[in-house]
CSV table of C-alpha atoms and ligand atoms in Angstrom, one decimal:
chain,number,residue,atom,x,y,z
E,1,UNK,CA,0.0,-0.1,0.0
E,2,UNK,CA,0.7,3.8,-0.5
E,3,UNK,CA,2.8,5.0,2.6
E,4,UNK,CA,2.1,9.0,3.7
E,5,UNK,CA,4.1,9.9,6.3
E,6,UNK,CA,3.2,13.9,7.5
E,7,UNK,CA,6.9,15.6,8.8
E,8,UNK,CA,7.3,16.7,12.6
E,9,UNK,CA,10.3,18.0,13.3
E,10,UNK,CA,10.3,22.1,12.9
E,11,UNK,CA,7.1,21.7,15.0
E,12,UNK,CA,6.7,18.6,17.5
E,13,UNK,CA,10.5,18.4,16.6
E,14,UNK,CA,11.6,22.0,18.1
E,15,UNK,CA,9.3,23.3,20.5
E,16,UNK,CA,10.5,21.5,23.8
E,17,UNK,CA,13.9,22.3,22.5
E,18,UNK,CA,15.4,24.8,25.5
E,19,UNK,CA,17.7,26.6,23.1
E,20,UNK,CA,16.9,29.3,20.8
E,21,UNK,CA,16.4,28.5,17.9
E,22,UNK,CA,16.7,31.3,15.0
E,23,UNK,CA,14.3,31.5,12.8
E,24,UNK,CA,16.2,30.9,10.1
E,25,UNK,CA,17.1,28.1,10.5
E,26,UNK,CA,13.9,27.1,11.3
E,27,UNK,CA,13.4,28.1,7.9
E,28,UNK,CA,15.9,26.0,6.2
E,29,UNK,CA,14.7,23.2,8.0
E,30,UNK,CA,11.5,23.7,6.5
E,31,UNK,CA,13.0,24.1,2.8
E,32,UNK,CA,15.2,21.2,3.5
E,33,UNK,CA,12.8,19.4,4.2
E,34,UNK,CA,10.7,20.7,1.1
E,35,UNK,CA,13.2,19.3,-0.8
E,36,UNK,CA,13.2,15.8,0.4
E,37,UNK,CA,9.8,14.8,-1.2
E,38,UNK,CA,7.2,15.1,1.4
E,39,UNK,CA,4.0,16.1,0.4
E,40,UNK,CA,3.1,17.0,4.2
E,41,UNK,CA,5.3,19.0,6.5
E,42,UNK,CA,4.1,20.3,9.4
E,43,UNK,CA,5.9,24.3,9.9
E,44,UNK,CA,5.3,25.6,13.2
E,45,UNK,CA,2.2,26.1,15.7
E,46,UNK,CA,0.1,29.1,16.6
E,47,UNK,CA,-0.4,28.6,20.2
E,48,UNK,CA,0.4,31.1,23.2
E,49,UNK,CA,3.4,32.3,22.7
E,50,UNK,CA,3.4,32.0,26.6
E,51,UNK,CA,2.8,28.7,26.5
E,52,UNK,CA,5.8,27.5,24.1
E,53,UNK,CA,7.8,30.5,23.4
E,54,UNK,CA,9.6,28.0,20.7
E,55,UNK,CA,7.1,28.5,17.7
E,56,UNK,CA,6.8,32.2,18.6
E,57,UNK,CA,8.0,33.0,15.4
E,58,UNK,CA,5.6,30.3,13.2
E,59,UNK,CA,4.0,33.5,11.2
E,60,UNK,CA,8.1,34.8,10.5
E,61,UNK,CA,8.8,31.1,9.7
E,62,UNK,CA,5.8,30.6,7.5
E,63,UNK,CA,6.1,33.4,5.4
E,64,UNK,CA,10.3,32.6,4.8
E,65,UNK,CA,9.7,29.1,3.4
E,66,UNK,CA,10.2,28.3,0.0
E,67,UNK,CA,7.0,27.0,-1.2
E,68,UNK,CA,7.3,24.2,-2.6
E,69,UNK,CA,4.5,23.5,-5.4
E,70,UNK,CA,2.2,20.1,-4.5
E,71,UNK,CA,3.6,19.9,-0.3
E,72,UNK,CA,0.8,20.5,2.2
E,73,UNK,CA,2.8,23.8,4.8
E,74,UNK,CA,0.4,22.8,8.1
E,75,UNK,CA,0.3,24.3,11.8
E,76,UNK,CA,-1.3,23.5,15.4
E,77,UNK,CA,-4.0,26.1,16.1
E,78,UNK,CA,-5.5,25.6,19.6
E,79,UNK,CA,-8.8,28.0,19.2
E,80,UNK,CA,-9.8,30.7,16.5
E,81,UNK,CA,-7.4,33.1,17.5
E,82,UNK,CA,-4.5,30.3,15.7
E,83,UNK,CA,-6.7,29.6,13.4
E,84,UNK,CA,-7.2,33.9,12.7
E,85,UNK,CA,-3.3,34.3,12.8
E,86,UNK,CA,-3.1,30.7,10.3
E,87,UNK,CA,-4.7,32.1,7.7
E,88,UNK,CA,-3.3,35.1,8.0
E,89,UNK,CA,0.0,33.3,7.6
E,90,UNK,CA,-1.3,30.8,4.3
E,91,UNK,CA,-0.9,27.8,6.0
E,92,UNK,CA,-2.4,24.5,3.8
E,93,UNK,CA,-3.6,23.2,6.6
E,94,UNK,CA,-4.5,23.9,10.7
E,95,UNK,CA,-4.9,21.0,13.4
E,96,UNK,CA,-6.5,21.2,16.0
E,97,UNK,CA,-5.2,19.0,19.0
E,98,UNK,CA,-7.0,17.4,22.9
E,99,UNK,CA,-6.9,14.7,24.1
E,100,UNK,CA,-8.8,10.9,25.5
E,101,UNK,CA,-7.1,11.7,29.2
E,102,UNK,CA,-8.3,14.7,30.7
E,103,UNK,CA,-5.3,15.8,33.1
E,104,UNK,CA,-3.0,15.7,29.9
E,105,UNK,CA,-5.5,17.8,28.1
E,106,UNK,CA,-5.7,20.1,31.0
E,107,UNK,CA,-2.3,20.8,31.9
E,108,UNK,CA,-1.3,21.3,27.3
E,109,UNK,CA,-4.4,23.9,26.8
E,110,UNK,CA,-6.1,24.9,29.6
E,111,UNK,CA,-9.5,24.0,29.2
E,112,UNK,CA,-10.9,19.6,29.4
E,113,UNK,CA,-11.8,17.6,26.5
E,114,UNK,CA,-15.8,19.3,26.4
E,115,UNK,CA,-14.2,23.0,26.3
E,116,UNK,CA,-11.7,21.6,24.0
E,117,UNK,CA,-14.1,20.6,21.3
E,118,UNK,CA,-16.7,23.6,21.1
E,119,UNK,CA,-13.6,26.2,20.8
E,120,UNK,CA,-12.6,24.0,17.8
E,121,UNK,CA,-16.4,24.2,16.8
E,122,UNK,CA,-15.8,27.5,15.1
E,123,UNK,CA,-12.7,26.4,13.6
E,124,UNK,CA,-13.2,23.8,11.9
E,125,UNK,CA,-16.1,25.0,10.1
E,126,UNK,CA,-14.3,28.8,9.4
E,127,UNK,CA,-10.8,26.7,8.1
E,128,UNK,CA,-12.3,24.8,5.7
E,129,UNK,CA,-14.6,27.7,4.7
E,130,UNK,CA,-10.7,29.4,4.4
E,131,UNK,CA,-9.7,26.5,2.1
E,132,UNK,CA,-8.0,25.3,4.4
E,133,UNK,CA,-7.3,21.4,4.9
E,134,UNK,CA,-7.8,20.7,9.0
E,135,UNK,CA,-6.5,18.0,10.9
E,136,UNK,CA,-7.7,16.4,14.8
E,137,UNK,CA,-5.4,15.0,17.4
E,138,UNK,CA,-5.6,12.8,19.5
E,139,UNK,CA,-3.4,12.7,21.9
E,140,UNK,CA,-3.0,10.3,24.7
E,141,UNK,CA,-4.3,8.2,23.3
E,142,UNK,CA,-2.0,5.1,25.0
E,143,UNK,CA,-1.0,5.8,27.8
E,144,UNK,CA,-0.6,9.4,29.7
E,145,UNK,CA,2.0,11.1,31.8
E,146,UNK,CA,-0.5,11.8,34.6
E,147,UNK,CA,-2.9,9.3,35.0
E,148,UNK,CA,-1.5,6.3,33.6
E,149,UNK,CA,-3.1,4.0,30.9
E,150,UNK,CA,-5.4,5.3,28.5
E,151,UNK,CA,-8.5,2.7,28.1
E,152,UNK,CA,-9.8,2.8,23.7
E,153,UNK,CA,-13.5,4.1,24.6
E,154,UNK,CA,-12.2,7.3,25.3
E,155,UNK,CA,-9.4,7.7,22.0
E,156,UNK,CA,-12.8,6.4,19.8
E,157,UNK,CA,-14.7,8.4,21.6
E,158,UNK,CA,-13.1,11.6,21.3
E,159,UNK,CA,-12.4,11.3,18.3
E,160,UNK,CA,-15.6,11.1,17.2
E,161,UNK,CA,-16.4,14.1,18.3
E,162,UNK,CA,-14.0,15.6,16.0
E,163,UNK,CA,-15.0,13.7,13.0
E,164,UNK,CA,-18.6,14.8,13.2
E,165,UNK,CA,-17.1,18.6,13.6
E,166,UNK,CA,-16.2,17.9,9.6
E,167,UNK,CA,-12.7,17.5,10.8
E,168,UNK,CA,-10.7,15.0,7.5
E,169,UNK,CA,-8.1,13.0,9.2
E,170,UNK,CA,-7.6,12.3,13.2
E,171,UNK,CA,-3.9,11.7,13.8
E,172,UNK,CA,-3.4,9.4,16.9
E,173,UNK,CA,-1.3,10.3,19.7
E,174,UNK,CA,1.1,8.0,21.6
E,175,UNK,CA,2.6,11.2,23.3
E,176,UNK,CA,4.8,9.8,25.8
E,177,UNK,CA,6.2,6.6,24.0
E,178,UNK,CA,4.6,4.4,25.9
E,179,UNK,CA,2.6,1.8,23.1
E,180,UNK,CA,2.9,-1.8,22.5
E,181,UNK,CA,1.2,-3.5,18.5
E,182,UNK,CA,-1.0,-5.5,21.1
E,183,UNK,CA,-2.7,-1.4,22.3
E,184,UNK,CA,-2.1,-0.9,18.4
E,185,UNK,CA,-4.8,-3.7,17.1
E,186,UNK,CA,-6.9,-3.1,20.7
E,187,UNK,CA,-7.2,0.5,19.7
E,188,UNK,CA,-7.8,0.2,16.0
E,189,UNK,CA,-10.2,-3.0,17.0
E,190,UNK,CA,-13.0,-0.7,18.4
E,191,UNK,CA,-11.3,2.6,17.0
E,192,UNK,CA,-11.9,1.1,12.6
E,193,UNK,CA,-16.2,0.2,13.2
E,194,UNK,CA,-16.3,4.4,14.6
E,195,UNK,CA,-14.1,6.2,12.0
E,196,UNK,CA,-13.8,5.1,8.0
E,197,UNK,CA,-9.9,4.0,8.3
E,198,UNK,CA,-8.6,6.5,5.3
E,199,UNK,CA,-9.5,9.0,8.0
E,200,UNK,CA,-6.6,7.6,10.7
E,201,UNK,CA,-3.4,8.8,11.0
E,202,UNK,CA,-0.7,7.2,13.6
E,203,UNK,CA,1.8,9.5,16.1
E,204,UNK,CA,4.5,7.7,17.2
E,205,UNK,CA,6.5,9.0,20.1
E,206,UNK,CA,9.9,6.1,20.5
E,207,UNK,CA,10.8,6.1,24.7
E,208,UNK,CA,11.1,3.0,24.4
E,209,UNK,CA,11.6,1.7,20.5
E,210,UNK,CA,8.8,0.0,19.5
E,211,UNK,CA,7.8,3.4,17.4
E,212,UNK,CA,8.6,1.4,14.5
E,213,UNK,CA,6.7,-1.5,15.9
E,214,UNK,CA,3.8,-0.1,16.4
E,215,UNK,CA,3.5,1.8,13.2
E,216,UNK,CA,3.9,-2.0,11.3
E,217,UNK,CA,0.7,-2.9,13.1
E,218,UNK,CA,-1.6,-0.1,12.4
E,219,UNK,CA,-0.1,-0.6,8.2
E,220,UNK,CA,-0.5,-3.8,8.8
E,221,UNK,CA,-4.5,-3.1,9.8
E,222,UNK,CA,-4.8,-1.0,6.5
E,223,UNK,CA,-3.5,2.4,7.8
E,224,UNK,CA,-1.8,4.4,5.5
E,225,UNK,CA,-0.1,7.6,7.3
E,226,UNK,CA,1.7,8.2,10.2
E,227,UNK,CA,3.8,10.8,11.2
E,228,UNK,CA,7.7,11.2,12.2
E,229,UNK,CA,9.6,13.3,12.0
E,230,UNK,CA,13.3,13.8,10.4
E,231,UNK,CA,16.1,12.5,13.3
E,232,UNK,CA,13.4,11.6,15.6
E,233,UNK,CA,13.1,14.7,17.4
E,234,UNK,CA,10.6,15.8,18.9
E,235,UNK,CA,9.1,16.1,22.5
E,236,UNK,CA,5.7,18.1,24.0
E,237,UNK,CA,6.6,20.6,27.1
E,238,UNK,CA,3.4,18.7,29.4
E,239,UNK,CA,4.1,15.4,29.0
E,240,UNK,CA,7.5,14.7,30.9
E,241,UNK,CA,9.6,11.5,30.2
E,242,UNK,CA,8.4,11.6,26.5
E,243,UNK,CA,11.5,11.6,24.0
E,244,UNK,CA,11.5,12.1,20.5
E,245,UNK,CA,8.8,10.9,17.4
E,246,UNK,CA,10.1,8.5,15.8
E,247,UNK,CA,12.4,8.8,13.0
E,248,UNK,CA,11.6,9.4,10.0
E,249,UNK,CA,14.8,6.7,8.4
E,250,UNK,CA,13.8,4.6,10.9
E,251,UNK,CA,9.7,4.4,10.1
E,252,UNK,CA,10.7,4.5,6.3
E,253,UNK,CA,13.5,1.8,6.4
E,254,UNK,CA,10.5,0.0,8.7
E,255,UNK,CA,7.9,0.6,6.7
E,256,UNK,CA,9.1,-0.5,3.5
E,257,UNK,CA,10.0,-3.5,4.8
E,258,UNK,CA,6.8,-4.6,5.9
E,259,UNK,CA,6.2,-3.7,2.2
E,260,UNK,CA,4.7,-0.1,2.0
E,261,UNK,CA,6.1,2.0,-1.4
E,262,UNK,CA,7.1,5.3,0.0
E,263,UNK,CA,7.6,8.1,-2.5
E,264,UNK,CA,10.4,10.2,0.2
E,265,UNK,CA,14.1,11.2,-0.6
E,266,UNK,CA,16.1,9.2,2.3
E,267,UNK,CA,19.1,11.2,1.5
E,268,UNK,CA,17.2,13.9,2.2
E,269,UNK,CA,16.2,13.5,4.5
E,270,UNK,CA,19.2,12.7,5.9
E,271,UNK,CA,20.8,16.5,5.4
E,272,UNK,CA,17.9,18.0,6.6
E,273,UNK,CA,18.7,15.6,9.9
E,274,UNK,CA,22.3,16.5,9.1
E,275,UNK,CA,21.6,20.5,8.9
E,276,UNK,CA,19.0,20.1,12.6
E,277,UNK,CA,21.4,18.5,14.7
E,278,UNK,CA,24.3,21.0,13.5
E,279,UNK,CA,22.4,24.0,14.9
E,280,UNK,CA,21.2,22.0,18.1
E,281,UNK,CA,24.7,20.3,18.6
E,282,UNK,CA,24.3,17.3,19.7
E,283,UNK,CA,23.8,13.7,17.2
E,284,UNK,CA,20.0,12.7,16.6
E,285,UNK,CA,18.4,9.3,15.3
E,286,UNK,CA,18.3,7.1,18.6
E,287,UNK,CA,20.9,4.2,16.4
E,288,UNK,CA,23.2,7.3,15.2
E,289,UNK,CA,26.6,7.1,17.2
E,290,UNK,CA,29.6,9.4,17.3
E,291,UNK,CA,32.6,8.0,15.6
E,292,UNK,CA,36.2,8.4,17.4
E,293,UNK,CA,39.2,9.2,16.0
E,294,UNK,CA,40.3,6.2,15.4
E,295,UNK,CA,37.4,5.6,13.5
E,296,UNK,CA,35.6,2.3,15.4
E,297,UNK,CA,31.2,3.7,16.2
E,298,UNK,CA,31.2,4.3,20.1
E,299,UNK,CA,28.2,3.5,21.9
E,300,UNK,CA,26.1,5.3,24.7
E,301,UNK,CA,25.4,8.4,23.2
E,302,UNK,CA,21.9,9.1,24.4
E,303,UNK,CA,18.4,8.7,22.1
E,304,UNK,CA,17.4,11.7,21.4
E,305,UNK,CA,14.5,13.0,22.1
V,1,LIG,P1,-4.6,29.9,27.9
V,1,LIG,O1,-3.9,31.1,29.2
V,1,LIG,O2,-5.7,29.5,29.2
V,1,LIG,O3,-5.7,31.0,27.5
V,1,LIG,O4,-4.0,28.6,27.2
V,1,LIG,P2,-6.2,32.3,26.9
V,1,LIG,O5,-7.4,32.4,26.0
V,1,LIG,O6,-7.1,32.5,28.5
V,1,LIG,O7,-4.9,32.9,26.7
V,1,LIG,C1,-4.0,34.0,27.2
V,1,LIG,C2,-3.3,34.7,26.5
V,1,LIG,O8,-1.9,34.2,25.5
V,1,LIG,C3,-3.3,36.2,26.2
V,1,LIG,O9,-2.3,36.6,26.3
V,1,LIG,C4,-4.1,35.3,24.8
V,1,LIG,O10,-4.5,36.8,24.4
V,1,LIG,C5,-2.8,34.7,24.1
V,1,LIG,P3,-2.3,38.1,26.7
V,1,LIG,O11,-3.5,38.4,26.7
V,1,LIG,O12,-2.1,37.2,28.4
V,1,LIG,O13,-1.0,38.5,26.5
V,1,LIG,N1,-3.6,33.5,23.1
V,1,LIG,C6,-2.9,33.3,21.6
V,1,LIG,N2,-1.1,33.8,21.6
V,1,LIG,C7,-1.3,33.7,20.1
V,1,LIG,N3,-2.0,32.7,19.6
V,1,LIG,C8,-2.7,32.1,20.1
V,1,LIG,C9,-3.5,32.5,21.3
V,1,LIG,N4,-4.2,32.0,22.2
V,1,LIG,C10,-4.4,33.0,23.5
V,1,LIG,N5,-3.6,30.8,19.5
V,1,LIG,C11,-4.4,27.9,25.2
V,1,LIG,C12,-4.9,28.3,26.0
V,1,LIG,C13,-4.0,26.9,24.1
V,1,LIG,C14,-4.2,29.5,24.0
V,1,LIG,C15,-2.4,27.4,24.9
V,1,LIG,O14,-2.9,26.0,27.1
V,1,LIG,C16,-1.8,27.4,24.6
V,1,LIG,O15,-1.5,27.1,23.7
V,1,LIG,N6,-1.1,25.6,24.7
V,1,LIG,C17,-0.3,25.1,23.5
V,1,LIG,C18,0.3,24.6,24.1
V,1,LIG,C19,1.4,23.2,23.1
V,1,LIG,O16,1.6,24.3,22.1
V,1,LIG,N7,1.1,22.8,23.6
V,1,LIG,C20,2.4,21.0,22.5
V,1,LIG,C21,1.9,20.6,21.0
V,1,LIG,S1,0.1,19.9,21.5
V,1,LIG,C22,1.5,18.1,21.5
V,1,LIG,O17,2.7,18.3,21.3
V,1,LIG,C23,1.1,16.9,21.0
V,1,LIG,C24,0.7,16.3,19.3
V,1,LIG,O18,2.2,16.2,18.8
V,1,LIG,C25,0.3,14.2,19.3
V,1,LIG,C26,0.3,13.7,20.5
V,1,LIG,O19,2.5,13.8,20.7
V,1,LIG,O20,0.2,13.5,21.4
V,1,LIG,C27,0.6,17.1,19.3
V,2,LIG,MG1,4.1,14.6,19.4
């Protein structure tokens, strides 16, 4: 089956970095990713700068990137104020985001799940009227950093509410990277009865190294859209303990081995990862190891987070 990878490095990848990353680096990253053949890149987030200072320059990033024909440049929006900014910046697609866990949602967007859905009610039709496609994230779909295991029932309920609001696509998030393939299958047993398969994407973080196995499990159930980040960067400031998104490079190799067709140039992805690694001043990728002076590979480099 054909699989689409939605690239997360500029948004999820950078939102949790402590050091200030210059706007020009973000622009260079998006431009390098555009060259790698993605059809969708999540560029930034129009959220409150007080909550996520790292992405306060979202409008400037959008203004300066070189847009490639056929590529969708997307942004996160938590409310109408975010949508106004996304329209002004000419984003092609917006993503609203809520969660299956009340505690995480409160900490992340200062709202209950119902309040957040009510906030999105005017956002979705306005975005569609402005010609944008709309994605809806359901975070903490397996595990919550505050509440522990999350059962499929609440995930399916939130997913249905977002579909009823009119989102084009859901992205189901393993926010803290703790899911296992059997949990993915258990969720899909319920979710596929409620939501069309072609409206479901998965967003796996990779804290325990199971993200590629989870993605392959979902692919085997017919899911064909996955989020990933070049070099495996990422993490949510309000999800303590989460590692980065699954690395695009690893995910593409794993899904191709499972039979997926993915039109992406891995050399181009690696070039974007290298640019990012140099900007962040550290090695990226779970399996990347720094070279030692005698050319041998040393062990012990930390996982990307
Ligand atoms: P709040 O403090 O309750 O909002 O935050 P408020 O409406 O009271 O506004 C407070 C201030 O923020 C006001 O400014 C607003 O104007 C401003 P002040 O009067 O104090 O100067 N404000 C905004 N400014 C710019 N753009 C906006 C905006 N909205 C309000 N859109 C709010 C509520 C939702 C705004 C806040 O909690 C927020 O921005 N949260 C975002 C947190 C976030 O970005 N988390 C990471 C992304 S989610 C994620 O990573 C998970 C995901 O990857 C999937 C997965 O892994 O599971 C997607
Ligand atoms: Mg995430």
